[in-house]
Short mmCIF file of C-alpha atoms in Angstrom, two decimals:
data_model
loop_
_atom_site.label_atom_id
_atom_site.label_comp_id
_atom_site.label_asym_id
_atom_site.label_seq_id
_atom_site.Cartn_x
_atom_site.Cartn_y
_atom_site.Cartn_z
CA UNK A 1255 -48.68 -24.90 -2.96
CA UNK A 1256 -47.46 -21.36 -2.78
CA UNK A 1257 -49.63 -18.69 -4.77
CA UNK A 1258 -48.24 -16.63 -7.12
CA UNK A 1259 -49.19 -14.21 -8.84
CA UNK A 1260 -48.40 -13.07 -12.90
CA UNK A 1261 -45.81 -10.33 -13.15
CA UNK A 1262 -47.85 -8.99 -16.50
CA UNK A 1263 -51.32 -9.06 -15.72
CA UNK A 1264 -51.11 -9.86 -11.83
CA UNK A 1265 -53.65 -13.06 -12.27
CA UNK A 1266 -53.14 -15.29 -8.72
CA UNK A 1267 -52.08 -18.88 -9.65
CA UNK A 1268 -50.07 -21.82 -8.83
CA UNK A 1269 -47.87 -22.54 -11.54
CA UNK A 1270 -44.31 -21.18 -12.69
CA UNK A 1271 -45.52 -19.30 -15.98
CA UNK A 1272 -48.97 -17.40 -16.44
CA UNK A 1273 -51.55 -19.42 -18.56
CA UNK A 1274 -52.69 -16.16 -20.27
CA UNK A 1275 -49.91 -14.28 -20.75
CA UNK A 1276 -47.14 -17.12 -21.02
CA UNK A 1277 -44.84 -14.79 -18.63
CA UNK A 1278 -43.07 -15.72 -15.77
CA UNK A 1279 -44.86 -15.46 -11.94
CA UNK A 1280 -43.72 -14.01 -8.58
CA UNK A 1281 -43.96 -14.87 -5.10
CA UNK A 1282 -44.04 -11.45 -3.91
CA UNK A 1283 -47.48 -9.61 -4.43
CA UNK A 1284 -49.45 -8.20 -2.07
CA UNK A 1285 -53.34 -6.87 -2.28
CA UNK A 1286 -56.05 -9.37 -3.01
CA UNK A 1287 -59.17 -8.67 -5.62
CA UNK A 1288 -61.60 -11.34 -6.65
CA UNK A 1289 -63.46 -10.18 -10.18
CA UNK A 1290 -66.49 -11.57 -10.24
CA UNK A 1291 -67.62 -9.88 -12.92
CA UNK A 1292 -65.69 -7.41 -14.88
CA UNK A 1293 -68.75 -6.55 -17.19
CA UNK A 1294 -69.81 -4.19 -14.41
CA UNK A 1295 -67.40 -4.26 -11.99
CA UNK A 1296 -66.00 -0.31 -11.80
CA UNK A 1297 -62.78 -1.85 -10.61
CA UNK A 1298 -62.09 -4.10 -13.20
CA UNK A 1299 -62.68 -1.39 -15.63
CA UNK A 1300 -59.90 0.99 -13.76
CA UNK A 1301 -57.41 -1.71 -13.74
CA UNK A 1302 -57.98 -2.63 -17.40
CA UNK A 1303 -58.77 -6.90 -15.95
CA UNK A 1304 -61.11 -8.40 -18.44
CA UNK A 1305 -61.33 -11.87 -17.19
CA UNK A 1306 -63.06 -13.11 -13.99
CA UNK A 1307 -60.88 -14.58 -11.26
CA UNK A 1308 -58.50 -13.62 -8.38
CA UNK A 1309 -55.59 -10.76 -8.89
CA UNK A 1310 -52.43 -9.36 -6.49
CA UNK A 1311 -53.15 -5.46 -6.36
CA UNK A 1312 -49.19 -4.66 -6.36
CA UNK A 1313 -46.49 -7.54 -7.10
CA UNK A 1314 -42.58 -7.27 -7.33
CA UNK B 557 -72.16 0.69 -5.10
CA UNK B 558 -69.10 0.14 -3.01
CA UNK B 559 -69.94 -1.57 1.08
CA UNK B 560 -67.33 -2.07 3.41
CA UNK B 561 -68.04 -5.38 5.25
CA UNK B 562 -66.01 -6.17 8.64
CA UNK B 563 -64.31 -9.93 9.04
CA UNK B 564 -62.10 -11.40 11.95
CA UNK B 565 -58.44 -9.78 11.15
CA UNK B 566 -56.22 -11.96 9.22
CA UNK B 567 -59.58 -13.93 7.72
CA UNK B 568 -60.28 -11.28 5.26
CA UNK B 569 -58.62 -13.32 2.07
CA UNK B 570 -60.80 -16.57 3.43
CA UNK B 571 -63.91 -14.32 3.41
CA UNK B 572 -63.50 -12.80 0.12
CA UNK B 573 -63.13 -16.10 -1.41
CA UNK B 574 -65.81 -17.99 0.33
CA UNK B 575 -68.07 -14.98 -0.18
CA UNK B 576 -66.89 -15.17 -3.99
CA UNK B 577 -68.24 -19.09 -4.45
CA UNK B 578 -71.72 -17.99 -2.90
CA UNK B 579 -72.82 -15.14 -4.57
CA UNK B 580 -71.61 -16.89 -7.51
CA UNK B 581 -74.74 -19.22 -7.09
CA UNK B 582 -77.19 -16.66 -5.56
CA UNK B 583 -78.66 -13.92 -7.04
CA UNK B 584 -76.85 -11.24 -5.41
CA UNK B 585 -75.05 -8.72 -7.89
CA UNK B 586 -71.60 -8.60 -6.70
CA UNK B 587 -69.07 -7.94 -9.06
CA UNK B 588 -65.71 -7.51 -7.27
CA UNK B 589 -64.38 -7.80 -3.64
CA UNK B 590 -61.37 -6.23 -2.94
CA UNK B 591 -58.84 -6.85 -0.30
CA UNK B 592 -56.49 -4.17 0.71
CA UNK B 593 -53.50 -4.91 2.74
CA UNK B 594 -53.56 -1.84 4.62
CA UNK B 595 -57.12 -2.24 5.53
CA UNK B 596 -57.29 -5.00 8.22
CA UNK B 597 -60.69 -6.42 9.15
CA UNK B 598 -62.16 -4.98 6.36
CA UNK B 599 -62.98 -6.08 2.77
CA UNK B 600 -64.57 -3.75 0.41
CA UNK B 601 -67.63 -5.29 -1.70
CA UNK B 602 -68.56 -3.69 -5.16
CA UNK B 603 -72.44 -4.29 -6.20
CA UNK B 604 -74.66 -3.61 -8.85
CA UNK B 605 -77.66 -3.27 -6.90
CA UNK B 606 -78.48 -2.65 -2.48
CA UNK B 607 -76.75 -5.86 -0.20
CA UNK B 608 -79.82 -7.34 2.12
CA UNK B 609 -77.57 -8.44 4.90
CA UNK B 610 -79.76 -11.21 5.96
CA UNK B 611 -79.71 -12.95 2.41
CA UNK B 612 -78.43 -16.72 2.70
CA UNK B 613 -75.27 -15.94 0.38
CA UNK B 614 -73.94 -13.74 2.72
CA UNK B 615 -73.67 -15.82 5.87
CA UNK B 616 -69.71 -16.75 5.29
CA UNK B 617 -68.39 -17.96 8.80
CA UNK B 618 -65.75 -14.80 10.12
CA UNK B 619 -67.88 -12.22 8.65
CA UNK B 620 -68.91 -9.55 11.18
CA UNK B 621 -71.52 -7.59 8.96
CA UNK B 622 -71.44 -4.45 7.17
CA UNK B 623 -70.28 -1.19 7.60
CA UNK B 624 -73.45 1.39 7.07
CA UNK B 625 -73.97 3.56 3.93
CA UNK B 626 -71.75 3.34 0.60
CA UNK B 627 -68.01 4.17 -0.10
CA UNK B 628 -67.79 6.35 -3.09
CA UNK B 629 -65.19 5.03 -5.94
CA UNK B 630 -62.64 8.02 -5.59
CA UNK B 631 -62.03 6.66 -1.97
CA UNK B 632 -60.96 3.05 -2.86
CA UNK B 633 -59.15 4.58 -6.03
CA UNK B 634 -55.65 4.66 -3.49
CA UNK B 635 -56.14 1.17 -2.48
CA UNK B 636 -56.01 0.21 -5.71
CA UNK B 637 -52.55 0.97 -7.00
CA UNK B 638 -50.97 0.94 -3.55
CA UNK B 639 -47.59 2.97 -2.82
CA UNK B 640 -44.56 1.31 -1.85
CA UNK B 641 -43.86 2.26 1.50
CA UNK B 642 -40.27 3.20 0.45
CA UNK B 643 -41.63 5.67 -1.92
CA UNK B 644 -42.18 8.13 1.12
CA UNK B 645 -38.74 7.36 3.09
CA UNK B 646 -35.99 9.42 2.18
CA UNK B 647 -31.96 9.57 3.41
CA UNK B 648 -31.85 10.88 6.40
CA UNK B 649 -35.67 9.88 7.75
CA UNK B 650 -36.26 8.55 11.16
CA UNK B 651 -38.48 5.35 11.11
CA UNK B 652 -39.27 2.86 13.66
CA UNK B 653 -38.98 -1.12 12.81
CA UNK B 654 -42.03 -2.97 13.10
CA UNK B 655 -41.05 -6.17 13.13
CA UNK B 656 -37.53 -8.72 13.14
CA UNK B 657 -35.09 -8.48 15.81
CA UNK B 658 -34.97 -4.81 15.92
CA UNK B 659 -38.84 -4.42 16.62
CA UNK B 660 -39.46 -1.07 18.30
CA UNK B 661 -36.21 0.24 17.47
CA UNK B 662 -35.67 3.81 15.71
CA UNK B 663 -33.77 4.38 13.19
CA UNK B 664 -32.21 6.66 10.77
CA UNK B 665 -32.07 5.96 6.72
CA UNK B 666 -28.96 5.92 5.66
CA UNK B 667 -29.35 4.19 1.99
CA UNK B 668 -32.26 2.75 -0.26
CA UNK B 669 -32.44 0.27 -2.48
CA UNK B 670 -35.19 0.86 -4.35
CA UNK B 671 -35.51 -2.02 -6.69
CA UNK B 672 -35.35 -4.74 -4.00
CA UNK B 673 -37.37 -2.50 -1.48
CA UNK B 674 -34.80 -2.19 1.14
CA UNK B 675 -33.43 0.04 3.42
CA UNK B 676 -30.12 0.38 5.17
CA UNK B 677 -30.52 1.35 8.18
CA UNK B 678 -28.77 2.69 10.94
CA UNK B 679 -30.28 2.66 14.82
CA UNK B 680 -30.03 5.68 16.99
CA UNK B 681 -30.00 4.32 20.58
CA UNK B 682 -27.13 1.60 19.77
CA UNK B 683 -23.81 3.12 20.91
CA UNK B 684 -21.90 2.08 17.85
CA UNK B 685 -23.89 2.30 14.56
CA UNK B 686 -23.87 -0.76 12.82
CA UNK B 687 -25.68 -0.54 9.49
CA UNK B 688 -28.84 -2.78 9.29
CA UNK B 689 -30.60 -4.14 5.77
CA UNK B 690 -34.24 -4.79 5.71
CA UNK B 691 -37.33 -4.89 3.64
CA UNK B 692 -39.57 -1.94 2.72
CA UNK B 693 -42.50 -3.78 4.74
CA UNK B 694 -40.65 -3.71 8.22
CA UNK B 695 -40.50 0.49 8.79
CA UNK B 696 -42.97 2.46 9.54
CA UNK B 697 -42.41 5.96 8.63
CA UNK B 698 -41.75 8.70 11.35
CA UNK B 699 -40.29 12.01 10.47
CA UNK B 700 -39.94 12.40 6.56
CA UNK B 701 -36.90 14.81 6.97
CA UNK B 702 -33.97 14.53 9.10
CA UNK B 703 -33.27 17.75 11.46
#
């Protein structure tokens, strides 16, 4: 299966449409970030991600 | 607190995630890992608390330890919302092509398509110039301004 990543909130996944957002994903992403938590995490916090799991930095 | 740990090159998404699953079940504090693109061999670890290198969680096959002392957050804030590469080629600026059939190549930008990331290209050693397409990802940036 091809990972792709949400064109909204930039959540990795497998399927066509985002589970969270409902809107459509995209092959093209690049940049990987796995929130562990996003509680503490600085990171999460700059880039507004409130749920654990693995984001695309950039995608098209 | 922000470590830079070093992995084989091209493992560093294998890494992350592996190193994800076992802190999960350790006690470790880690609550991000980030993976830059532009940063190969490298991920970058964000913890609440000091990394003991020898702890058990930590020994994830193609990691190569850590890099000593702490990155500070202002120097991973560019890594976070990285630049398109086309963002910094203008008309006119000589770039070289990194990869394709063209590798090695210089070339001259003659047009950009910005929302599909490509350049048009044109190559300066080839006696007749043929324009070339490719994507944002294949250039590497030489001289910003033509002379």
């Amino acid at each position: 299966m091809v990972t792709k990543a949400c064109t909204k909130c930039k959540r990795l996944m497998e399927s066509e449409r985002c589970a969270i957002c409902n809107t459509s994903s995209s092959k093209n992403w690049s940049g990987f970030l796995i929130i562990i938590d996003p509680e503490k995490s600085g990171i999460a916090k700059e880039l507004n991600i409130g749920i654990p799991g693995e984001y695309a930095l950039r995608v098209r | 607190m922000i470590y830079a740990f070093r992995t084989l090159v091209g493992q560093e998404k294998n890494v992350a995630r592996l190193l994800a699953r076992n802190v999960k079940n350790s006690e470790l504090e880690v609550n991000s890992i980030l993976v830059p693109d532009t940063l190969r061999g490298y991920i970058l670890v964000e913890t609440s608390s000091k990394i003991d290198m020898q702890d058990p969680a930590l020994k994830v096959p193609n990691l190569r330890g850590s890099v000593e002392g702490e990155i500070s957050f202002e120097e991973i804030k560019g890594f976070l919302n990285p630049e398109p590469i086309i963002a910094s080629v203008k008309k006119g600026s000589i770039v070289e092509l990194i990869s394709g059939p063209f590798k090695g190549e210089k070339a001259k930008v003659v047009r950009i398509d910005e929302s599909k990331e490509e350049v048009v290209l044109e190559l300066i050693e080839a006696a007749i110039p043929i324009p070339v397409t490719v994507k944002g990802d294949q250039i590497r940036l030489i001289q910003k301004e033509a002379d």
